[in-house]
Coordinates of C-alpha atoms in Angstrom, one line a residue:
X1 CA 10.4 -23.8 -2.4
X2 CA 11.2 -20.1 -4.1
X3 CA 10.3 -17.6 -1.8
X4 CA 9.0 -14.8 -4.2
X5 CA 5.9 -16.6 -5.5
X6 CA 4.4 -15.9 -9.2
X7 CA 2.2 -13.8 -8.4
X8 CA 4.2 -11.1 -6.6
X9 CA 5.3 -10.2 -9.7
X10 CA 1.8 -9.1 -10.8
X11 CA 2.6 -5.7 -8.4
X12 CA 6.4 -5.2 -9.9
X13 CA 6.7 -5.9 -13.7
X14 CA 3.9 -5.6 -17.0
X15 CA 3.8 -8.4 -19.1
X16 CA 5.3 -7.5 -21.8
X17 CA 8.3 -6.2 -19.5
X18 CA 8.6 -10.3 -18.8
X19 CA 8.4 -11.8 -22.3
X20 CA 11.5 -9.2 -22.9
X21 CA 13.7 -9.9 -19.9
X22 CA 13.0 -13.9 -20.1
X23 CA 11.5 -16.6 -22.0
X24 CA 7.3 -17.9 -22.0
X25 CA 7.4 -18.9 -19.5
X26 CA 8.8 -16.1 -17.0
X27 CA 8.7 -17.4 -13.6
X28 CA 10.3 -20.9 -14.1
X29 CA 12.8 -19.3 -16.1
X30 CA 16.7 -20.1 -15.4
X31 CA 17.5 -16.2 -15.5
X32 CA 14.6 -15.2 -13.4
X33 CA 15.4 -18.3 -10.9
X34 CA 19.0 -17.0 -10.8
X35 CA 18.3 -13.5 -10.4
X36 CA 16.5 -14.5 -7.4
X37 CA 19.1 -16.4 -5.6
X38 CA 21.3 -13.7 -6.6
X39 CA 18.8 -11.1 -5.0
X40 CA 18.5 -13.8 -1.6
X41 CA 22.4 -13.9 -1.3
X42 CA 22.6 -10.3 -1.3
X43 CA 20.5 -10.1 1.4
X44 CA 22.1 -13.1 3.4
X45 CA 25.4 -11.4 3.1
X46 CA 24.4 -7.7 4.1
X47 CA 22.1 -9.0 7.0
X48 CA 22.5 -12.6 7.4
X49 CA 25.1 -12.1 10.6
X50 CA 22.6 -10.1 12.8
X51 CA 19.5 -12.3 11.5
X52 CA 18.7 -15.3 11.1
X53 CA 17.1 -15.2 7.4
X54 CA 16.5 -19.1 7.3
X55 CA 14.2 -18.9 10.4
X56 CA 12.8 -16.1 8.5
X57 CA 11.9 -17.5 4.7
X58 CA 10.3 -20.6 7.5
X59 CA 7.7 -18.1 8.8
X60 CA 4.4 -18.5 8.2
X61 CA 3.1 -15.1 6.6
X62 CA 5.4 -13.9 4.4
X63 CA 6.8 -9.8 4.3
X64 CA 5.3 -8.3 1.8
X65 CA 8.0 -5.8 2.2
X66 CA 10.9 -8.2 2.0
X67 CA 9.4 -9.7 -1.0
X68 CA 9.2 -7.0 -2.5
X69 CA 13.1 -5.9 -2.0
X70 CA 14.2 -9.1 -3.4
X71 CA 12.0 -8.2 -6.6
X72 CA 13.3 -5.2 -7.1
X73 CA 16.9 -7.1 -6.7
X74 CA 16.0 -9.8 -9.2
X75 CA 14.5 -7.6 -11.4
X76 CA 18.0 -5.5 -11.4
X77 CA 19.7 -8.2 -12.1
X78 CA 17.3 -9.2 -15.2
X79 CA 17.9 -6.1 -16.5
X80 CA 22.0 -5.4 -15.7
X81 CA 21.8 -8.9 -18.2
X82 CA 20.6 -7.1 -21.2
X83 CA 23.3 -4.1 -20.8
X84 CA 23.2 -1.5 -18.2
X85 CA 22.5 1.4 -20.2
X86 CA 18.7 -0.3 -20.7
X87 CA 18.4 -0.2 -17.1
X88 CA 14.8 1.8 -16.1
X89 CA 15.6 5.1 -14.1
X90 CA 13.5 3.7 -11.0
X91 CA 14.7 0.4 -11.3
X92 CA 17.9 1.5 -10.9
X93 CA 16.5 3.7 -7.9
X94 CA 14.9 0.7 -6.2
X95 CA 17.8 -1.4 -6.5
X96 CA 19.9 1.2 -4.8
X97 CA 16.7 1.7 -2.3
X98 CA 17.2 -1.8 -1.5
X99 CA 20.5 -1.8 -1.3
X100 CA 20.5 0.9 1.4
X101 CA 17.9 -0.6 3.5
X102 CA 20.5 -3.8 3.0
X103 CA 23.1 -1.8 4.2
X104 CA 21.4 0.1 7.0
X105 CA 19.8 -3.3 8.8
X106 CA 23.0 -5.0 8.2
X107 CA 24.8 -2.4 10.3
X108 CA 21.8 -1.6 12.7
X109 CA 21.1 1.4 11.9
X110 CA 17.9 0.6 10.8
X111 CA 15.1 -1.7 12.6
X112 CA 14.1 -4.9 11.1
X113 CA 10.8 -7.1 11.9
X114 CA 13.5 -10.5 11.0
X115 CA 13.9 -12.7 13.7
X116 CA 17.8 -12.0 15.6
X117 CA 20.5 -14.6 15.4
X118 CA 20.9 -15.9 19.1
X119 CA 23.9 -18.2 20.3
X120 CA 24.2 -21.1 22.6
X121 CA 23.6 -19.2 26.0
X122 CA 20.0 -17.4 24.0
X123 CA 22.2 -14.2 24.0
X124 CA 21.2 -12.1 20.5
X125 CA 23.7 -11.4 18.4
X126 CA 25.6 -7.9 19.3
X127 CA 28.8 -6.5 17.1
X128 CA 29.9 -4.7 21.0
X129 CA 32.0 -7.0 22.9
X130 CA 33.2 -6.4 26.5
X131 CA 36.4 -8.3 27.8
X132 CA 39.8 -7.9 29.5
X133 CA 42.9 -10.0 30.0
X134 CA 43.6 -8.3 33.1
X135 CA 41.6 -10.2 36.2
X136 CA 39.1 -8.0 37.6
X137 CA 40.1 -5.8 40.5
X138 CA 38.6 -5.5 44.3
X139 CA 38.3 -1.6 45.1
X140 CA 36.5 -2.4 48.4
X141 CA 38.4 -0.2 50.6

């Protein structure tokens, strides 16, 4: 099941935007389904190691926020097929927008509400790792 549903659409693009970028029948369309993935794997790779996005596309309510990143995303990609000189100002702006709040998540500098990536001990996932090879020392005098 897609996660961006028909109707969220309604908020992003006009209809006669659609019947330009796709066929009739716009939402089952091969280049719309495509842009999508497309849109999904770019948010897997830029945040996918420091949360778990399956255990997010399986909650119950949806984010409207997140949904409506991965439109703007698809709808780049829609558009970047028709050349990228017909590319809108803002939704070349959004895309980037997107892109940033990719980026900024992805490296933590931004908060998410995406549920953490945990391994086997129910540690969350942290880039700062503390070890030595040297065995630890007794400075009890």
């Amino acid at each position: 099941m897609r996660y961006i549903l028909e109707e969220d659409y309604e908020m992003q693009i006009k209809q006669e935007i659609v019947r330009l970028l796709t066929a009739q029948d716009f939402y089952n369309s091969p280049k719309l389904i495509r842009a999508e993935k497309t849109a999904s794997d770019q948010l897997r790779q830029y945040v996918g190691k420091r949360y778990d996005l399956q255990a997010f596309y399986d909650l119950p309510v949806r984010d409207e926020f997140i949904v409506t990143l991965l439109i703007d995303v698809a709808l780049y990609h829609l558009y970047s097929q028709t050349g990228l000189k017909d590319i809108p100002k803002h939704r070349d702006d959004r895309y980037q927008d997107a892109l940033d709040w990719m980026r900024g998540v992805g490296k933590g500098e931004i908060p998410a509400d995406l549920p953490e990536i945990k391994d086997d001990t129910g540690e969350t996932f942290s880039e700062v790792k503390i070890w030595s090879a040297r065995p630890p020392q007794d400075h009890k005098y």
